[in-house]
Amino acid sequence: ILMMIRQVRKDNIDETVNELKVYIKNNIMSPEAVQCVFLGIINAIKKCLNELGIEIDEYFADEEDILFMQPYKTVDELGSWMSDFLKRICNSIEQRKESKNQELLDKILDFVDKRYKDNDLSVDIIAREFGVSSSYLCRYFKNQTGYPLMQYIDMLRMNEVKRLLRETDNTLKDILLQTGYIDQSNFIRKFKKKEGVTP
C-alpha cells in the first residue's frame, strides 16, 4: 500500500485491498482486530506522507473517528472505505505533482526566454540553474513540451533572427551575434534548409 502511494499507482488499489480482505477473512479476525489492522495501515500512511513532506492534516481530519464510530457490518464495507480513502490520497498527490511540474516548466521557459540569446546557453547551465541533472531536464522538457530543449532554444533564436531580418537594417553577422549564433556559414545552411532561401 505504501509503495502505491509513493509511486501514485491507483490502478492496483482495489486489487491490494481485496488481498487484504481475503487475508482477514481467512484468518477469521474479530471486528476489533480488523479495525486495529486498518488503523495500523492509516498510521503507516501518515508516516509515509510525512516522509514525502506532504501535509497530512487534510487527509486525516476524522479518519480514525470514522473507523471507530462507523458501524461497518462487513470486512467488504471497510475495504471499500479503505479503497476510496487510498484513491483520494493518490489523486491529491497526483494533482500536487502536476502542479509542481507546471511550476517547474514555467520557470524553465521563463529562464530560457530571458537567456536564449546567450551563445553559451546549454543544457548543463539550465540544469544547474534548476538543480536537476541534464538527462532529467532533457527528458522532462521534451515530455512537457514535445520539443527537445536545444531545438526549442534554436527555434526561439531562429524566430528572432527572422524578426530582425525583417524589421532592421542590421547585417547578418550582427543579428547572429545578438541572437546567440556563432557560426555564420553553418547558420546560413540551416536557414536555407529550413526556409528554402538564404537569409
PDB file of C-alpha atoms in Angstrom:
ATOM      1  CA  ILE A   1       0.000   0.000   0.000  1.00  0.00           C
ATOM      2  CA  LEU A   2       2.801   2.412   0.884  1.00  0.00           C
ATOM      3  CA  MET A   3       4.577   1.653  -2.403  1.00  0.00           C
ATOM      4  CA  MET A   4       1.376   2.519  -4.294  1.00  0.00           C
ATOM      5  CA  ILE A   5       1.195   5.853  -2.501  1.00  0.00           C
ATOM      6  CA  ARG A   6       4.874   6.635  -3.124  1.00  0.00           C
ATOM      7  CA  GLN A   7       4.539   5.779  -6.816  1.00  0.00           C
ATOM      8  CA  VAL A   8       0.947   7.075  -7.128  1.00  0.00           C
ATOM      9  CA  ARG A   9      -0.261   3.763  -8.594  1.00  0.00           C
ATOM     10  CA  LYS A  10      -4.042   3.986  -8.269  1.00  0.00           C
ATOM     11  CA  ASP A  11      -4.683   1.076 -10.625  1.00  0.00           C
ATOM     12  CA  ASN A  12      -3.557  -1.507  -8.020  1.00  0.00           C
ATOM     13  CA  ILE A  13      -5.501  -0.161  -5.032  1.00  0.00           C
ATOM     14  CA  ASP A  14      -8.645  -2.303  -5.377  1.00  0.00           C
ATOM     15  CA  GLU A  15      -6.598  -5.456  -6.006  1.00  0.00           C
ATOM     16  CA  THR A  16      -4.373  -4.831  -2.975  1.00  0.00           C
ATOM     17  CA  VAL A  17      -7.285  -4.042  -0.664  1.00  0.00           C
ATOM     18  CA  ASN A  18      -9.046  -7.207  -1.921  1.00  0.00           C
ATOM     19  CA  GLU A  19      -5.956  -9.249  -0.986  1.00  0.00           C
ATOM     20  CA  LEU A  20      -6.095  -7.682   2.492  1.00  0.00           C
ATOM     21  CA  LYS A  21      -9.791  -8.552   2.802  1.00  0.00           C
ATOM     22  CA  VAL A  22      -9.113 -12.177   1.788  1.00  0.00           C
ATOM     23  CA  TYR A  23      -6.319 -12.374   4.370  1.00  0.00           C
ATOM     24  CA  ILE A  24      -8.632 -11.028   7.096  1.00  0.00           C
ATOM     25  CA  LYS A  25     -11.454 -13.398   6.154  1.00  0.00           C
ATOM     26  CA  ASN A  26      -9.135 -16.414   6.010  1.00  0.00           C
ATOM     27  CA  ASN A  27      -7.768 -15.641   9.473  1.00  0.00           C
ATOM     28  CA  ILE A  28     -11.228 -15.140  10.998  1.00  0.00           C
ATOM     29  CA  MET A  29     -10.355 -11.926  12.837  1.00  0.00           C
ATOM     30  CA  SER A  30     -12.630 -10.163  15.318  1.00  0.00           C
ATOM     31  CA  PRO A  31     -14.138  -6.783  14.317  1.00  0.00           C
ATOM     32  CA  GLU A  32     -11.821  -5.077  16.832  1.00  0.00           C
ATOM     33  CA  ALA A  33      -8.757  -6.805  15.353  1.00  0.00           C
ATOM     34  CA  VAL A  34      -9.851  -5.779  11.852  1.00  0.00           C
ATOM     35  CA  GLN A  35     -10.163  -2.154  12.969  1.00  0.00           C
ATOM     36  CA  CYS A  36      -6.675  -2.379  14.517  1.00  0.00           C
ATOM     37  CA  VAL A  37      -5.298  -3.651  11.197  1.00  0.00           C
ATOM     38  CA  PHE A  38      -6.860  -0.730   9.332  1.00  0.00           C
ATOM     39  CA  LEU A  39      -5.688   1.760  11.982  1.00  0.00           C
ATOM     40  CA  GLY A  40      -2.178   0.335  11.601  1.00  0.00           C
ATOM     41  CA  ILE A  41      -2.409   0.934   7.860  1.00  0.00           C
ATOM     42  CA  ILE A  42      -3.600   4.511   8.447  1.00  0.00           C
ATOM     43  CA  ASN A  43      -0.669   5.171  10.799  1.00  0.00           C
ATOM     44  CA  ALA A  44       1.762   3.747   8.235  1.00  0.00           C
ATOM     45  CA  ILE A  45       0.220   6.004   5.567  1.00  0.00           C
ATOM     46  CA  LYS A  46       0.644   9.023   7.861  1.00  0.00           C
ATOM     47  CA  LYS A  47       4.320   8.191   8.349  1.00  0.00           C
ATOM     48  CA  CYS A  48       4.783   7.710   4.586  1.00  0.00           C
ATOM     49  CA  LEU A  49       3.174  11.074   3.745  1.00  0.00           C
ATOM     50  CA  ASN A  50       5.256  12.749   6.433  1.00  0.00           C
ATOM     51  CA  GLU A  51       8.433  11.293   4.874  1.00  0.00           C
ATOM     52  CA  LEU A  52       7.303  12.620   1.478  1.00  0.00           C
ATOM     53  CA  GLY A  53       6.921  16.087   3.031  1.00  0.00           C
ATOM     54  CA  ILE A  54       3.161  16.170   2.461  1.00  0.00           C
ATOM     55  CA  GLU A  55       0.865  17.912   4.948  1.00  0.00           C
ATOM     56  CA  ILE A  56      -1.227  15.134   6.438  1.00  0.00           C
ATOM     57  CA  ASP A  57      -3.954  17.060   8.299  1.00  0.00           C
ATOM     58  CA  GLU A  58      -6.157  17.473   5.232  1.00  0.00           C
ATOM     59  CA  TYR A  59      -6.299  13.690   4.743  1.00  0.00           C
ATOM     60  CA  PHE A  60      -6.748  12.602   8.317  1.00  0.00           C
ATOM     61  CA  ALA A  61      -9.166  15.034   9.922  1.00  0.00           C
ATOM     62  CA  ASP A  62     -11.622  12.346  11.015  1.00  0.00           C
ATOM     63  CA  GLU A  63     -10.292   9.073   9.633  1.00  0.00           C
ATOM     64  CA  GLU A  64      -9.654   7.352  12.999  1.00  0.00           C
ATOM     65  CA  ASP A  65     -13.038   8.518  14.344  1.00  0.00           C
ATOM     66  CA  ILE A  66     -14.745   7.203  11.219  1.00  0.00           C
ATOM     67  CA  LEU A  67     -13.119   3.805  11.672  1.00  0.00           C
ATOM     68  CA  PHE A  68     -14.261   3.508  15.289  1.00  0.00           C
ATOM     69  CA  MET A  69     -17.686   5.134  15.009  1.00  0.00           C
ATOM     70  CA  GLN A  70     -18.852   3.899  11.602  1.00  0.00           C
ATOM     71  CA  PRO A  71     -20.865   0.703  12.030  1.00  0.00           C
ATOM     72  CA  TYR A  72     -19.165  -1.371   9.332  1.00  0.00           C
ATOM     73  CA  LYS A  73     -21.096  -4.601   9.155  1.00  0.00           C
ATOM     74  CA  THR A  74     -18.636  -6.419   6.916  1.00  0.00           C
ATOM     75  CA  VAL A  75     -14.972  -6.505   6.005  1.00  0.00           C
ATOM     76  CA  ASP A  76     -16.099  -5.688   2.452  1.00  0.00           C
ATOM     77  CA  GLU A  77     -17.602  -2.367   3.607  1.00  0.00           C
ATOM     78  CA  LEU A  78     -14.440  -1.482   5.494  1.00  0.00           C
ATOM     79  CA  GLY A  79     -12.331  -2.497   2.490  1.00  0.00           C
ATOM     80  CA  SER A  80     -14.487  -0.321   0.235  1.00  0.00           C
ATOM     81  CA  TRP A  81     -13.922   2.641   2.539  1.00  0.00           C
ATOM     82  CA  MET A  82     -10.148   1.963   2.536  1.00  0.00           C
ATOM     83  CA  SER A  83     -10.049   1.775  -1.297  1.00  0.00           C
ATOM     84  CA  ASP A  84     -11.841   5.120  -1.612  1.00  0.00           C
ATOM     85  CA  PHE A  85      -9.579   6.671   1.015  1.00  0.00           C
ATOM     86  CA  LEU A  86      -6.389   5.492  -0.745  1.00  0.00           C
ATOM     87  CA  LYS A  87      -7.655   6.700  -4.135  1.00  0.00           C
ATOM     88  CA  ARG A  88      -8.404  10.113  -2.626  1.00  0.00           C
ATOM     89  CA  ILE A  89      -4.824  10.341  -1.305  1.00  0.00           C
ATOM     90  CA  CYS A  90      -3.320   9.223  -4.642  1.00  0.00           C
ATOM     91  CA  ASN A  91      -5.463  11.700  -6.608  1.00  0.00           C
ATOM     92  CA  SER A  92      -4.361  14.534  -4.346  1.00  0.00           C
ATOM     93  CA  ILE A  93      -0.663  13.589  -4.600  1.00  0.00           C
ATOM     94  CA  GLU A  94      -1.006  13.323  -8.388  1.00  0.00           C
ATOM     95  CA  GLN A  95      -2.520  16.826  -8.576  1.00  0.00           C
ATOM     96  CA  ARG A  96       0.314  18.200  -6.428  1.00  0.00           C
ATOM     97  CA  LYS A  97       2.902  16.605  -8.710  1.00  0.00           C
ATOM     98  CA  GLU A  98       1.220  18.008 -11.820  1.00  0.00           C
ATOM     99  CA  SER A  99       1.113  21.446 -10.199  1.00  0.00           C
ATOM    100  CA  LYS A 100       4.816  21.247  -9.305  1.00  0.00           C
ATOM    101  CA  ASN A 101       5.635  20.049 -12.832  1.00  0.00           C
ATOM    102  CA  GLN A 102       3.789  23.034 -14.318  1.00  0.00           C
ATOM    103  CA  GLU A 103       5.550  25.397 -11.928  1.00  0.00           C
ATOM    104  CA  LEU A 104       8.981  23.995 -12.888  1.00  0.00           C
ATOM    105  CA  LEU A 105       8.151  24.168 -16.585  1.00  0.00           C
ATOM    106  CA  ASP A 106       7.028  27.801 -16.266  1.00  0.00           C
ATOM    107  CA  LYS A 107      10.314  28.674 -14.522  1.00  0.00           C
ATOM    108  CA  ILE A 108      12.404  26.895 -17.174  1.00  0.00           C
ATOM    109  CA  LEU A 109      10.518  28.581 -20.032  1.00  0.00           C
ATOM    110  CA  ASP A 110      10.925  31.975 -18.368  1.00  0.00           C
ATOM    111  CA  PHE A 111      14.665  31.376 -17.852  1.00  0.00           C
ATOM    112  CA  VAL A 112      15.161  30.218 -21.453  1.00  0.00           C
ATOM    113  CA  ASP A 113      13.113  33.136 -22.797  1.00  0.00           C
ATOM    114  CA  LYS A 114      15.408  35.583 -20.978  1.00  0.00           C
ATOM    115  CA  ARG A 115      18.662  33.806 -21.853  1.00  0.00           C
ATOM    116  CA  TYR A 116      18.215  32.157 -25.272  1.00  0.00           C
ATOM    117  CA  LYS A 117      20.308  34.895 -26.936  1.00  0.00           C
ATOM    118  CA  ASP A 118      23.363  33.926 -24.847  1.00  0.00           C
ATOM    119  CA  ASN A 119      25.625  31.907 -27.135  1.00  0.00           C
ATOM    120  CA  ASP A 120      26.931  29.858 -24.196  1.00  0.00           C
ATOM    121  CA  LEU A 121      23.469  28.762 -23.025  1.00  0.00           C
ATOM    122  CA  SER A 122      23.463  24.974 -22.721  1.00  0.00           C
ATOM    123  CA  VAL A 123      21.508  22.116 -21.207  1.00  0.00           C
ATOM    124  CA  ASP A 124      24.118  21.881 -18.434  1.00  0.00           C
ATOM    125  CA  ILE A 125      23.732  25.554 -17.491  1.00  0.00           C
ATOM    126  CA  ILE A 126      19.938  25.274 -17.368  1.00  0.00           C
ATOM    127  CA  ALA A 127      20.106  22.003 -15.397  1.00  0.00           C
ATOM    128  CA  ARG A 128      22.436  23.603 -12.817  1.00  0.00           C
ATOM    129  CA  GLU A 129      20.105  26.586 -12.505  1.00  0.00           C
ATOM    130  CA  PHE A 130      17.223  24.305 -11.517  1.00  0.00           C
ATOM    131  CA  GLY A 131      19.210  21.735  -9.537  1.00  0.00           C
ATOM    132  CA  VAL A 132      18.434  18.775 -11.786  1.00  0.00           C
ATOM    133  CA  SER A 133      20.578  16.504 -13.945  1.00  0.00           C
ATOM    134  CA  SER A 134      20.994  17.291 -17.636  1.00  0.00           C
ATOM    135  CA  SER A 135      19.430  13.973 -18.655  1.00  0.00           C
ATOM    136  CA  TYR A 136      16.413  14.557 -16.412  1.00  0.00           C
ATOM    137  CA  LEU A 137      15.984  18.097 -17.763  1.00  0.00           C
ATOM    138  CA  CYS A 138      16.040  16.889 -21.381  1.00  0.00           C
ATOM    139  CA  ARG A 139      13.515  14.111 -20.710  1.00  0.00           C
ATOM    140  CA  TYR A 140      11.297  16.376 -18.619  1.00  0.00           C
ATOM    141  CA  PHE A 141      11.305  19.262 -21.129  1.00  0.00           C
ATOM    142  CA  LYS A 142      10.508  17.028 -24.095  1.00  0.00           C
ATOM    143  CA  ASN A 143       7.789  15.244 -22.127  1.00  0.00           C
ATOM    144  CA  GLN A 144       6.183  18.560 -21.115  1.00  0.00           C
ATOM    145  CA  THR A 145       6.517  20.499 -24.390  1.00  0.00           C
ATOM    146  CA  GLY A 146       7.074  17.938 -27.140  1.00  0.00           C
ATOM    147  CA  TYR A 147      10.346  19.690 -28.138  1.00  0.00           C
ATOM    148  CA  PRO A 148      13.925  18.697 -27.352  1.00  0.00           C
ATOM    149  CA  LEU A 149      15.312  21.568 -25.222  1.00  0.00           C
ATOM    150  CA  MET A 150      18.091  22.695 -27.580  1.00  0.00           C
ATOM    151  CA  GLN A 151      15.716  22.504 -30.563  1.00  0.00           C
ATOM    152  CA  TYR A 152      13.320  24.763 -28.654  1.00  0.00           C
ATOM    153  CA  ILE A 153      16.117  27.251 -27.959  1.00  0.00           C
ATOM    154  CA  ASP A 154      17.147  27.139 -31.625  1.00  0.00           C
ATOM    155  CA  MET A 155      13.532  27.797 -32.625  1.00  0.00           C
ATOM    156  CA  LEU A 156      13.457  30.923 -30.413  1.00  0.00           C
ATOM    157  CA  ARG A 157      16.740  32.111 -31.881  1.00  0.00           C
ATOM    158  CA  MET A 158      15.614  31.446 -35.449  1.00  0.00           C
ATOM    159  CA  ASN A 159      12.352  33.346 -34.921  1.00  0.00           C
ATOM    160  CA  GLU A 160      14.284  36.298 -33.512  1.00  0.00           C
ATOM    161  CA  VAL A 161      16.702  36.250 -36.461  1.00  0.00           C
ATOM    162  CA  LYS A 162      13.764  36.330 -38.901  1.00  0.00           C
ATOM    163  CA  ARG A 163      12.181  39.206 -36.992  1.00  0.00           C
ATOM    164  CA  LEU A 164      15.416  41.211 -37.019  1.00  0.00           C
ATOM    165  CA  LEU A 165      15.976  40.497 -40.738  1.00  0.00           C
ATOM    166  CA  ARG A 166      12.506  41.849 -41.494  1.00  0.00           C
ATOM    167  CA  GLU A 167      12.496  44.820 -39.153  1.00  0.00           C
ATOM    168  CA  THR A 168      16.090  46.114 -39.076  1.00  0.00           C
ATOM    169  CA  ASP A 169      18.907  47.004 -41.451  1.00  0.00           C
ATOM    170  CA  ASN A 170      21.487  45.191 -39.294  1.00  0.00           C
ATOM    171  CA  THR A 171      23.966  42.917 -41.036  1.00  0.00           C
ATOM    172  CA  LEU A 172      23.500  39.182 -40.744  1.00  0.00           C
ATOM    173  CA  LYS A 173      26.708  38.982 -38.702  1.00  0.00           C
ATOM    174  CA  ASP A 174      25.372  41.485 -36.151  1.00  0.00           C
ATOM    175  CA  ILE A 175      21.995  39.767 -35.991  1.00  0.00           C
ATOM    176  CA  LEU A 176      23.607  36.395 -35.358  1.00  0.00           C
ATOM    177  CA  LEU A 177      25.736  37.850 -32.573  1.00  0.00           C
ATOM    178  CA  GLN A 178      22.601  39.342 -30.980  1.00  0.00           C
ATOM    179  CA  THR A 179      20.717  36.055 -31.088  1.00  0.00           C
ATOM    180  CA  GLY A 180      23.294  33.574 -29.810  1.00  0.00           C
ATOM    181  CA  TYR A 181      24.562  32.099 -33.078  1.00  0.00           C
ATOM    182  CA  ILE A 182      28.325  31.850 -33.569  1.00  0.00           C
ATOM    183  CA  ASP A 183      28.997  30.092 -36.878  1.00  0.00           C
ATOM    184  CA  GLN A 184      27.593  32.195 -39.743  1.00  0.00           C
ATOM    185  CA  SER A 185      28.151  29.666 -42.535  1.00  0.00           C
ATOM    186  CA  ASN A 186      26.548  26.871 -40.520  1.00  0.00           C
ATOM    187  CA  PHE A 187      23.605  29.154 -39.751  1.00  0.00           C
ATOM    188  CA  ILE A 188      23.122  30.059 -43.436  1.00  0.00           C
ATOM    189  CA  ARG A 189      22.996  26.340 -44.358  1.00  0.00           C
ATOM    190  CA  LYS A 190      20.487  25.654 -41.579  1.00  0.00           C
ATOM    191  CA  PHE A 191      18.362  28.672 -42.543  1.00  0.00           C
ATOM    192  CA  LYS A 192      18.271  27.733 -46.229  1.00  0.00           C
ATOM    193  CA  LYS A 193      17.350  24.137 -45.425  1.00  0.00           C
ATOM    194  CA  LYS A 194      14.523  25.272 -43.179  1.00  0.00           C
ATOM    195  CA  GLU A 195      13.195  28.304 -45.089  1.00  0.00           C
ATOM    196  CA  GLY A 196      14.134  27.426 -48.679  1.00  0.00           C
ATOM    197  CA  VAL A 197      16.030  30.709 -49.183  1.00  0.00           C
ATOM    198  CA  THR A 198      19.200  32.224 -47.771  1.00  0.00           C
ATOM    199  CA  PRO A 199      18.864  34.887 -45.067  1.00  0.00           C
TER     200      PRO A 199
END
